[in-house]
XYZ file of C-alpha atoms in Angstrom:
604
model
C -6.216 13.260 -4.877
C -9.557 12.211 -6.219
C -11.765 9.328 -7.261
C -12.223 8.051 -10.817
C -14.892 5.863 -12.425
C -15.501 4.638 -15.947
C -17.351 2.226 -18.215
C -16.254 1.087 -21.669
C -19.003 -0.426 -23.807
C -22.412 1.217 -23.427
C -24.467 -0.808 -25.911
C -26.800 -2.462 -23.404
C -27.016 0.387 -20.885
C -30.236 2.359 -21.063
C -28.910 5.267 -18.973
C -25.095 5.262 -18.640
C -25.004 8.684 -16.966
C -27.266 7.425 -14.189
C -24.930 4.479 -13.608
C -21.802 6.643 -13.497
C -23.593 9.041 -11.169
C -24.202 6.172 -8.734
C -20.520 5.340 -8.920
C -19.525 8.976 -8.391
C -21.837 9.200 -5.390
C -20.011 6.254 -3.803
C -16.734 8.204 -4.059
C -17.961 11.535 -2.721
C -15.664 11.237 0.320
C -12.621 11.049 -1.977
C -13.439 14.272 -3.810
C -15.724 16.748 -2.053
C -14.572 19.794 -4.061
C -15.972 19.091 -7.546
C -17.643 16.464 -9.714
C -17.726 15.824 -13.446
C -19.019 13.368 -16.055
C -18.150 12.743 -19.720
C -20.079 10.480 -22.087
C -20.081 9.663 -25.771
C -21.479 6.647 -27.609
C -18.797 4.237 -26.298
C -17.424 5.489 -22.972
C -18.681 7.209 -19.856
C -16.211 8.675 -17.329
C -16.824 10.067 -13.844
C -14.623 12.072 -11.490
C -14.672 13.389 -7.918
C -12.058 16.037 -7.122
C -10.052 16.875 -4.011
C -8.192 20.051 -4.941
C -4.485 20.060 -4.033
C -2.739 21.854 -6.930
C -4.439 24.736 -8.785
C -7.532 25.080 -6.624
C -9.484 26.909 -9.325
C -12.266 25.292 -11.343
C -9.884 25.235 -14.323
C -8.421 22.033 -12.905
C -11.750 20.203 -12.689
C -12.148 16.908 -14.488
C -12.842 15.221 -16.856
C -10.114 17.256 -18.549
C -10.153 17.789 -22.306
C -7.427 18.266 -24.898
C -7.451 21.534 -26.886
C -9.196 19.726 -29.761
C -11.648 18.006 -27.350
C -10.723 14.631 -28.835
C -8.861 13.252 -25.794
C -10.422 13.037 -22.320
C -8.499 12.488 -19.073
C -9.422 11.619 -15.487
C -6.779 11.042 -12.824
C -6.559 10.254 -9.123
C -3.263 11.238 -7.526
C -0.444 13.719 -7.966
C 2.374 14.174 -10.476
C 5.200 15.609 -8.393
C 7.531 16.583 -11.240
C 4.832 18.398 -13.192
C 6.791 21.669 -13.234
C 9.857 19.985 -14.749
C 7.704 18.228 -17.337
C 5.896 21.460 -18.135
C 9.235 23.023 -19.058
C 9.650 20.264 -21.685
C 6.181 20.900 -23.106
C 6.374 24.554 -24.030
C 4.675 23.979 -27.381
C 1.430 23.056 -25.580
C -1.070 25.917 -24.982
C -1.397 25.637 -21.202
C -4.424 27.340 -19.670
C -4.176 26.065 -16.052
C -1.515 25.597 -13.381
C -2.592 22.015 -12.643
C -0.586 18.825 -12.871
C -3.592 17.304 -14.648
C -3.024 19.444 -17.712
C 0.646 18.463 -17.733
C -0.430 14.811 -17.976
C -2.644 15.672 -20.925
C 0.163 17.573 -22.672
C 2.618 14.739 -21.987
C 0.273 12.140 -23.447
C -0.349 14.217 -26.568
C 3.403 14.596 -27.136
C 4.815 11.226 -26.061
C 1.860 8.848 -26.157
C 1.799 5.965 -23.691
C 5.550 6.352 -23.108
C 4.783 9.445 -21.002
C 4.312 6.986 -18.118
C 8.092 6.554 -18.012
C 8.621 10.302 -17.542
C 6.176 11.068 -14.717
C 7.131 10.881 -11.052
C 4.057 10.490 -8.916
C 1.299 8.409 -7.399
C -1.676 7.951 -9.678
C -4.436 5.927 -11.235
C -5.679 7.409 -14.487
C -7.814 6.865 -17.557
C -7.403 8.473 -20.984
C -10.074 8.084 -23.655
C -8.592 8.819 -27.065
C -11.441 9.248 -29.553
C -8.912 9.417 -32.415
C -7.882 5.784 -31.977
C -10.928 4.469 -30.149
C -8.635 3.295 -27.350
C -9.131 3.617 -23.613
C -5.928 3.673 -21.562
C -6.046 2.992 -17.827
C -2.836 2.949 -15.790
C -1.531 2.674 -12.241
C 1.646 4.146 -10.756
C 4.859 2.153 -10.495
C 4.729 1.262 -6.812
C 0.949 0.871 -6.443
C 0.317 3.811 -4.122
C -3.042 4.658 -5.690
C -5.642 1.891 -6.173
C -7.440 0.963 -9.376
C -10.022 -1.812 -9.683
C -11.500 -3.340 -12.840
C -14.411 -5.657 -13.589
C -15.731 -7.187 -16.787
C -19.477 -7.666 -16.923
C -20.890 -8.851 -20.235
C -19.954 -6.277 -22.867
C -18.975 -3.691 -20.263
C -15.566 -3.042 -18.734
C -15.868 -1.036 -15.528
C -13.081 0.554 -13.488
C -12.929 2.624 -10.317
C -10.780 3.857 -7.442
C -12.811 1.716 -5.038
C -14.624 -1.601 -5.030
C -17.696 0.007 -3.465
C -18.230 2.195 -6.537
C -18.167 -0.845 -8.816
C -20.760 -2.528 -6.633
C -22.808 0.665 -6.492
C -23.094 0.602 -10.284
C -25.639 -2.180 -10.018
C -23.834 -4.046 -12.800
C -21.572 -6.251 -10.661
C -22.799 -9.351 -8.882
C -22.034 -9.234 -5.163
C -20.421 -12.641 -4.830
C -17.644 -13.711 -2.511
C -14.358 -14.856 -4.032
C -13.716 -17.988 -1.985
C -9.989 -18.091 -2.802
C -9.793 -14.415 -1.817
C -11.280 -15.346 1.547
C -8.536 -17.933 2.102
C -5.911 -15.336 1.204
C -7.460 -12.983 3.762
C -7.403 -15.651 6.477
C -3.748 -16.281 5.726
C -2.555 -12.676 5.600
C -5.302 -10.297 6.739
C -5.544 -9.001 3.172
C -6.184 -10.178 -0.385
C -3.241 -9.874 -2.745
C -3.639 -8.220 -6.120
C -4.930 -8.895 -8.655
C -7.531 -10.832 -6.679
C -10.031 -9.081 -4.375
C -12.669 -10.364 -1.946
C -15.328 -9.868 -4.644
C -15.604 -12.464 -7.398
C -14.705 -11.105 -10.856
C -13.403 -7.787 -9.470
C -9.640 -7.410 -9.870
C -7.040 -4.856 -8.895
C -4.852 -3.509 -11.694
C -1.289 -4.450 -10.786
C 1.223 -1.705 -9.919
C 3.370 -0.540 -12.820
C 0.830 -1.767 -15.350
C -1.379 -0.147 -17.937
C -4.298 -1.577 -19.893
C -5.420 -0.595 -23.370
C -9.063 -1.350 -24.085
C -10.654 -1.348 -27.533
C -13.708 -2.964 -29.095
C -11.558 -5.950 -30.026
C -9.272 -6.625 -27.052
C -7.992 -5.766 -23.591
C -4.207 -5.691 -23.447
C -2.195 -5.494 -20.201
C 1.393 -4.210 -20.243
C 3.905 -4.143 -17.374
C 5.667 -0.822 -18.050
C 7.743 -0.796 -14.827
C 8.958 -3.341 -12.320
C 11.787 -3.176 -9.829
C 13.361 -6.318 -11.244
C 13.867 -4.695 -14.635
C 14.506 -1.118 -13.482
C 16.827 -1.628 -10.509
C 19.788 0.752 -10.630
C 22.628 -1.603 -11.543
C 25.265 1.098 -11.092
C 24.436 1.195 -7.376
C 26.087 -2.199 -6.932
C 29.476 -0.529 -7.447
C 28.916 2.212 -4.850
C 31.003 2.294 -1.691
C 29.542 3.308 1.661
C 30.232 7.040 1.322
C 28.872 7.192 -2.217
C 25.732 5.297 -1.201
C 25.077 7.546 1.798
C 25.512 10.710 -0.258
C 23.212 9.493 -3.010
C 20.537 8.353 -0.555
C 20.586 11.726 1.193
C 20.212 13.542 -2.135
C 17.473 11.276 -3.476
C 15.425 11.317 -0.281
C 15.760 15.081 0.137
C 14.643 15.602 -3.444
C 11.737 13.233 -2.903
C 10.573 15.188 0.142
C 10.916 18.496 -1.724
C 8.785 17.250 -4.601
C 6.114 15.936 -2.249
C 5.832 19.284 -0.479
C 4.444 20.876 -3.645
C 0.839 21.789 -2.863
C -1.554 24.737 -2.813
C -3.115 23.615 0.491
C -1.973 23.291 4.104
C 0.069 20.161 4.776
C 1.876 18.330 7.563
C 3.344 14.941 8.496
C 2.533 11.864 10.539
C 5.137 11.539 13.315
C 5.485 8.376 15.378
C 8.946 9.156 16.721
C 10.426 6.207 14.832
C 13.292 6.440 12.386
C 11.239 6.728 9.182
C 8.740 9.394 10.197
C 11.497 11.301 12.006
C 13.602 11.279 8.841
C 10.722 12.690 6.790
C 9.990 15.409 9.355
C 13.700 16.285 9.624
C 14.058 16.753 5.871
C 10.761 18.647 5.631
C 12.021 21.030 8.309
C 15.339 21.388 6.516
C 13.778 22.479 3.210
C 10.749 24.360 4.559
C 10.654 28.067 5.355
C 8.058 27.629 8.117
C 7.417 25.156 10.968
C 6.059 21.780 9.901
C 2.760 20.555 11.343
C 3.120 17.062 12.844
C 0.594 14.579 14.257
C 0.992 11.486 16.424
C -1.248 8.966 18.199
C -0.551 8.110 21.845
C -2.033 5.532 24.222
C -2.411 5.028 27.959
C -0.935 1.551 27.452
C 2.738 2.447 27.729
C 4.016 -0.540 25.771
C 2.265 0.959 22.723
C 2.829 4.630 23.497
C 5.264 6.398 21.174
C 4.301 9.863 22.390
C 7.555 10.745 24.223
C 9.652 9.877 21.163
C 7.434 11.880 18.820
C 7.517 14.832 21.215
C 11.317 14.692 21.310
C 11.528 14.870 17.513
C 8.927 17.645 17.402
C 10.960 19.737 19.856
C 14.187 19.192 17.943
C 12.700 20.469 14.689
C 10.352 23.018 16.249
C 7.232 21.549 14.634
C 3.654 22.527 15.367
C 2.853 19.240 17.055
C -0.578 17.729 17.771
C -0.783 14.694 20.041
C -3.850 12.485 19.680
C -4.462 10.670 22.963
C -6.535 7.640 22.000
C -8.523 5.944 24.740
C -10.648 2.844 24.388
C -13.901 4.837 24.512
C -12.663 7.085 21.702
C -11.789 4.053 19.662
C -15.145 2.368 20.254
C -16.924 5.456 18.974
C -14.892 5.397 15.762
C -14.917 1.653 15.045
C -18.263 1.718 13.163
C -17.121 4.747 11.149
C -13.805 3.104 10.274
C -15.556 -0.096 9.201
C -17.992 1.881 7.052
C -15.017 3.644 5.436
C -13.283 0.343 4.697
C -13.644 -0.298 0.987
C -11.879 -3.660 1.129
C -11.417 -5.865 4.240
C -8.294 -5.135 6.239
C -6.862 -6.297 9.535
C -4.912 -3.080 10.055
C -6.929 -0.048 8.948
C -8.647 1.722 11.890
C -5.426 3.201 13.319
C -4.844 5.134 10.089
C -8.485 6.188 10.098
C -8.145 7.805 13.530
C -4.971 9.806 12.877
C -6.223 10.857 9.431
C -9.418 12.231 10.930
C -7.660 14.363 13.512
C -5.167 15.586 10.914
C -7.951 16.652 8.552
C -9.897 18.315 11.367
C -6.794 20.368 12.176
C -7.032 22.064 8.789
C -4.536 19.851 6.975
C -5.434 18.515 3.524
C -2.182 16.714 2.705
C 0.279 14.831 4.925
C 3.610 13.081 4.409
C 4.217 9.635 5.874
C 7.276 7.493 6.619
C 5.651 4.435 5.046
C 8.124 2.388 3.015
C 11.253 3.025 5.058
C 11.233 -0.409 6.704
C 10.725 -2.196 3.398
C 13.482 -0.256 1.666
C 16.133 -0.170 4.408
C 15.755 -3.625 6.000
C 13.812 -2.462 9.028
C 11.856 -5.651 9.747
C 13.080 -8.779 11.512
C 12.401 -10.813 8.360
C 15.525 -9.267 6.802
C 17.694 -10.655 9.589
C 15.935 -14.018 9.510
C 16.355 -14.472 5.770
C 19.997 -13.386 6.000
C 20.561 -15.847 8.837
C 18.788 -18.671 7.023
C 21.110 -18.240 4.044
C 23.992 -19.055 6.378
C 22.170 -22.196 7.551
C 22.004 -23.983 4.221
C 23.221 -27.086 6.012
C 19.637 -27.500 7.268
C 18.620 -28.474 3.761
C 20.935 -31.486 3.946
C 18.677 -33.091 6.554
C 15.925 -35.285 5.104
C 12.483 -33.595 5.202
C 11.228 -36.185 7.683
C 13.983 -35.238 10.163
C 13.271 -31.535 9.756
C 9.569 -32.159 10.326
C 10.372 -34.028 13.551
C 12.535 -31.107 14.719
C 9.707 -28.702 13.963
C 7.178 -30.802 15.850
C 9.475 -30.942 18.856
C 9.901 -27.174 18.813
C 6.141 -26.539 18.841
C 5.714 -28.942 21.753
C 8.292 -27.018 23.763
C 6.954 -23.575 22.820
C 3.546 -23.681 21.122
C 3.354 -20.007 20.071
C 2.945 -18.669 16.540
C 6.663 -17.888 16.202
C 7.654 -21.487 16.911
C 4.909 -22.814 14.669
C 6.216 -20.685 11.788
C 9.757 -21.998 12.326
C 8.344 -25.510 12.302
C 6.489 -24.706 9.086
C 9.783 -23.574 7.520
C 11.454 -26.826 8.557
C 8.579 -28.815 7.032
C 9.101 -27.311 3.578
C 10.431 -29.633 0.897
C 12.794 -26.817 -0.115
C 14.391 -24.019 1.900
C 14.664 -21.643 -1.046
C 13.525 -18.032 -0.738
C 10.197 -18.475 -2.516
C 9.198 -21.292 -0.163
C 10.373 -19.811 3.120
C 9.528 -16.120 2.788
C 5.716 -16.527 2.414
C 5.541 -18.011 5.920
C 6.792 -14.765 7.461
C 3.560 -12.747 7.606
C 1.040 -15.563 7.933
C -1.657 -14.853 10.511
C -3.007 -18.401 10.329
C -1.244 -21.503 9.045
C -2.972 -23.714 6.505
C -3.541 -26.398 9.143
C -5.508 -23.816 11.142
C -7.480 -22.557 8.155
C -8.576 -25.986 6.942
C -10.153 -26.495 10.374
C -12.086 -23.229 10.032
C -13.570 -23.372 6.535
C -16.026 -25.629 4.761
C -13.779 -26.826 1.960
C -11.497 -29.784 1.398
C -8.435 -28.134 -0.111
C -6.832 -24.714 -0.161
C -5.594 -22.688 -3.141
C -1.907 -22.059 -3.708
C -0.403 -19.492 -1.374
C -0.606 -16.139 -3.191
C 2.760 -14.870 -1.941
C 4.506 -18.093 -2.917
C 2.877 -17.829 -6.331
C 4.061 -14.230 -6.660
C 7.650 -15.160 -5.845
C 7.588 -18.339 -7.876
C 6.627 -16.317 -10.925
C 9.884 -14.432 -10.599
C 8.877 -11.103 -9.104
C 11.579 -11.177 -6.451
C 14.428 -12.453 -8.628
C 15.355 -9.454 -10.757
C 15.953 -9.683 -14.486
C 18.493 -11.888 -16.274
C 20.950 -8.990 -16.443
C 20.926 -8.125 -12.765
C 20.537 -10.582 -9.935
C 19.085 -8.800 -6.918
C 21.023 -9.161 -3.642
C 19.227 -11.179 -0.965
C 18.116 -8.211 1.150
C 16.794 -6.497 -1.981
C 14.817 -9.636 -2.759
C 13.290 -9.383 0.706
C 12.538 -5.706 0.058
C 10.895 -6.601 -3.212
C 8.824 -9.334 -1.601
C 7.758 -7.027 1.248
C 6.792 -4.264 -1.184
C 4.789 -6.546 -3.456
C 2.967 -8.321 -0.630
C 2.498 -6.631 2.743
C 3.251 -3.045 1.737
C 1.177 -2.822 -1.430
C -1.725 -4.976 -0.328
C -2.038 -3.904 3.300
C -0.165 -0.707 4.161
C -0.765 1.269 0.972
C -4.344 0.100 0.514
C -5.180 0.905 4.148
C -3.489 4.289 3.916
C -5.475 5.200 0.817
C -8.903 4.083 1.947
C -8.626 5.316 5.531
C -7.127 8.723 4.701
C -9.450 9.316 1.763
C -12.401 8.587 4.024
C -11.534 12.020 5.464
C -10.545 13.569 2.103
C -6.920 13.644 3.290
C -4.105 13.036 0.836
C -1.087 11.070 2.102
C 2.269 11.168 0.292
C 5.104 8.691 0.825
C 8.628 10.042 0.080
C 10.375 6.710 0.685
C 8.560 5.264 -2.326
C 9.953 7.651 -4.921
C 10.814 5.222 -7.713
C 14.307 6.638 -8.231
C 15.142 6.101 -4.557
C 13.651 2.601 -4.629
C 15.608 1.665 -7.754
C 18.875 2.912 -6.246
C 18.577 1.294 -2.801
C 17.514 -2.009 -4.376
C 20.765 -2.017 -6.343
C 22.992 -1.682 -3.266
C 24.764 -4.755 -1.968
C 23.858 -6.570 1.243
C 27.095 -5.510 2.965
C 25.857 -1.905 3.015
C 22.359 -2.736 4.243
C 22.867 -5.589 6.668
C 21.131 -4.314 9.826
C 23.962 -4.087 12.345
C 21.962 -1.277 13.956
C 18.373 -0.368 12.990
C 18.361 0.855 9.371
C 22.007 1.865 9.685
C 22.365 2.819 6.015
C 19.473 5.272 6.282
C 20.417 6.797 9.624
C 24.077 7.275 8.676
C 23.023 8.831 5.367
C 21.141 11.495 7.335
C 24.058 12.339 9.639
C 23.009 13.920 12.926
C 19.387 14.546 11.881
C 18.271 11.426 13.775
C 19.236 11.279 17.460
C 20.722 8.027 18.840
C 17.794 7.767 21.275
C 15.425 7.550 18.309
C 17.615 5.067 16.438
C 17.963 2.661 19.370
C 14.484 3.011 20.888
C 12.250 -0.088 21.041
C 10.489 -0.700 17.740
C 6.729 -0.541 18.264
C 5.209 0.015 14.862
C 2.062 2.051 14.278
C -0.494 -0.279 15.829
C -3.338 -0.299 18.310
C -3.263 -2.431 21.488
C -5.743 -4.875 20.013
C -4.872 -7.910 22.125
C -5.257 -5.944 25.373
C -8.611 -4.481 24.345
C -9.978 -7.734 22.875
C -9.421 -9.507 26.180
C -11.120 -6.773 28.186
C -13.414 -3.976 27.039
C -13.795 -5.268 23.488
C -14.427 -8.857 24.525
C -18.234 -8.795 24.343
C -18.190 -6.942 21.018
C -15.795 -9.477 19.512
C -17.807 -12.411 20.789
C -20.998 -10.972 19.312
C -19.491 -10.673 15.851
C -17.641 -14.000 16.040
C -20.945 -15.696 16.815
C -22.416 -14.082 13.712
C -19.403 -15.140 11.644
C -19.582 -18.727 12.875
C -23.156 -18.926 11.571
C -21.980 -18.245 8.003
C -21.981 -21.254 5.663
C -18.309 -20.765 4.737
C -17.070 -21.559 8.256
C -17.093 -24.370 10.789
C -18.703 -22.690 13.769
C -17.088 -24.649 16.590
C -13.596 -24.156 15.154
C -14.016 -20.380 15.240
C -15.169 -20.461 18.847
C -12.274 -22.773 19.783
C -9.799 -20.343 18.201
C -11.311 -17.478 20.197
C -11.073 -19.479 23.416
C -7.412 -20.313 22.758
C -6.696 -16.605 22.200
C -8.440 -15.636 25.445
C -6.431 -18.245 27.355
C -3.127 -17.004 25.839
C -2.636 -20.334 24.103
C -2.240 -18.579 20.776
C -0.953 -15.121 19.936
C 0.166 -13.075 16.961
C-alpha cells in the first residue's frame, strides 16, 4: 500500500522535481517507509511506500526494468504474485516483491497483464520504448486514482490533495459535484468535488501519449459475469462460494507484516475472521468499536465471535469525548468529502497503534449477498408491476397522501417512487440511498435547476444490465448498482482514505473478482433473502452461529443523531452558520432543515 503521483508533459514546468516533491509530501501518510522520484524529459513520477511484501529497500519505487527503459509505480497489492511469478521464470528476478512481478508481467504480456492479476491497485507504467504512459485501476475500484488535465500537463495521484498541492490545479468547486454530494453524501466517479479533477473509473486503464489520451474499460461485471453459475444448484453454489471465499482470504493473508481483522460481530466480518482462523496457524488479531449507546453497541456479538475462534481481541470503547478529540484529525485526513468516514478513522487508528499494519474487512458482503433492505424492496416491487397501470397523476396523489400520514424520509422516498413516470429499475433504484430529495435540495442551493441524478445516469447507461449475452438476474442488478454507487464511492473511498491516514492497509476478501463474478451469475432463487444472507451463511456451514445470523442488523456507524441533538449540538450549529453564509446556499433554508431535524420532524 502506497501513494503514487505523476505528470505527463513537462514542457512548461521550470522545476518538475519540485512539483512532484510537493505532491509526494502530501502523501507522506500513505507511505512512511520510503520515497522515490523518476524524471526524464517527458514524465516525472513520484512514490511513497508502505512496506507490506518484501520489506527490504529492493522493493522501493519507482521500479525499473532490467534495461531501465520501463518505469513502474504502484499503490496496492497483487495477491496472486507467487502464482504469476511461476509463469515468469524467464525474467531475472532480484526481489521478492509483488511490484517486480507486475513489471515482469507487463514486459511479457503487455497491457493484457491486467487480466491476469488478482489484486487491488492503482498503477502507472512509463514505457520509454513506445513513449506511452499507462495508468490503470483495479477491477472493483478498491484503490483510488485521480486525474486532471491542466494545459499541456496530465497529472494523476492517489489523492485529490496531492493534485491540489502541485500548485498546477485551480481550486474551484464543481457545482454539479456539490449537488451529487447533497443527494448522496458522496460524489460519484468520475466526477469529484473539485472542478476538472476526475476519478479514473474502476476496471479502466488510460494510455497517454503526445497525441492522445485513450480510456479503455478492460473489466466490468456486466461483461465478465460467470454465466455458468446460472446453472448451479444450491449445493453446487454453496460449495463453490466456500472454496472461492476461502481462497480469497488465503491470498489476502499474504504479508510480511503483522495483520488482523475488523470484527463487528455481524455476518460478514465474522465470516472473514472464521476463515482466517481456519487457515491460520496462529490466533488472529481482531478489533471492534463499542459504544455506551446500546442500540449501536455491537461489542457483545464481536466478543462472542472472538471467543469462538480464540482471537486476540481488542475492544475500542468509543465515548463522545474520545470522538470529539478525533473529529478534527479525521476531517484533516479526509481527502474527499464524505458523510461516513470518521468511524473508519477511529478503528484504523487503534488497529495501527496495536502494531498491526494490515487488516482484513468484511466490506462487500452485503452488496454481494443481498444483505440490504433494498434487495427485498426491489424484489417486492417487481411483483407489484400493477402499480404501473395507474396513471402517474393517481400515483402522485397516493404518494402525497402517504407523506401526510407519515412525513418521514422513508415515506417520502416511497412517494418519490410513485411519482416516477416509469417504475423501471433505473428510475426507482436511485431513490434508495438519497439523503435529500431534489425538492429539498432546490430549496437549499442558489440555482434554478439540478443536474441529472448521477446514479440514474449510471444505470441508464447500461451498467446494471449485463451484456447482450447474459441478462443479469434482478438481485444481481441490485448488487451491481450497489457496488457501482454506494460501495465504490462511499465505502471503499472512505476505507482507503481513513485507513491510509494511519498508514494501515485494509484488504477486502468479499471483493475478489472471481467471487464477485460467480455470485453475480447465480439466480435470484438462491439469493432471495429468506434469512439474512442465507446463501452465504449456509455456504459456511456451522462457522457462523445462529445468534450472529439472526441478531439485529446495526451496520458500522456512529450514533450521530443522538450526539448531534446533545453534546455535538453547539458544534454543528457553529459550522452550519458558517455554511449558510456561503454564496452557494440559501441561509434560512439550511437553518430550517436543522430545526426540523432537532424537532424530529425529519430523520435519516
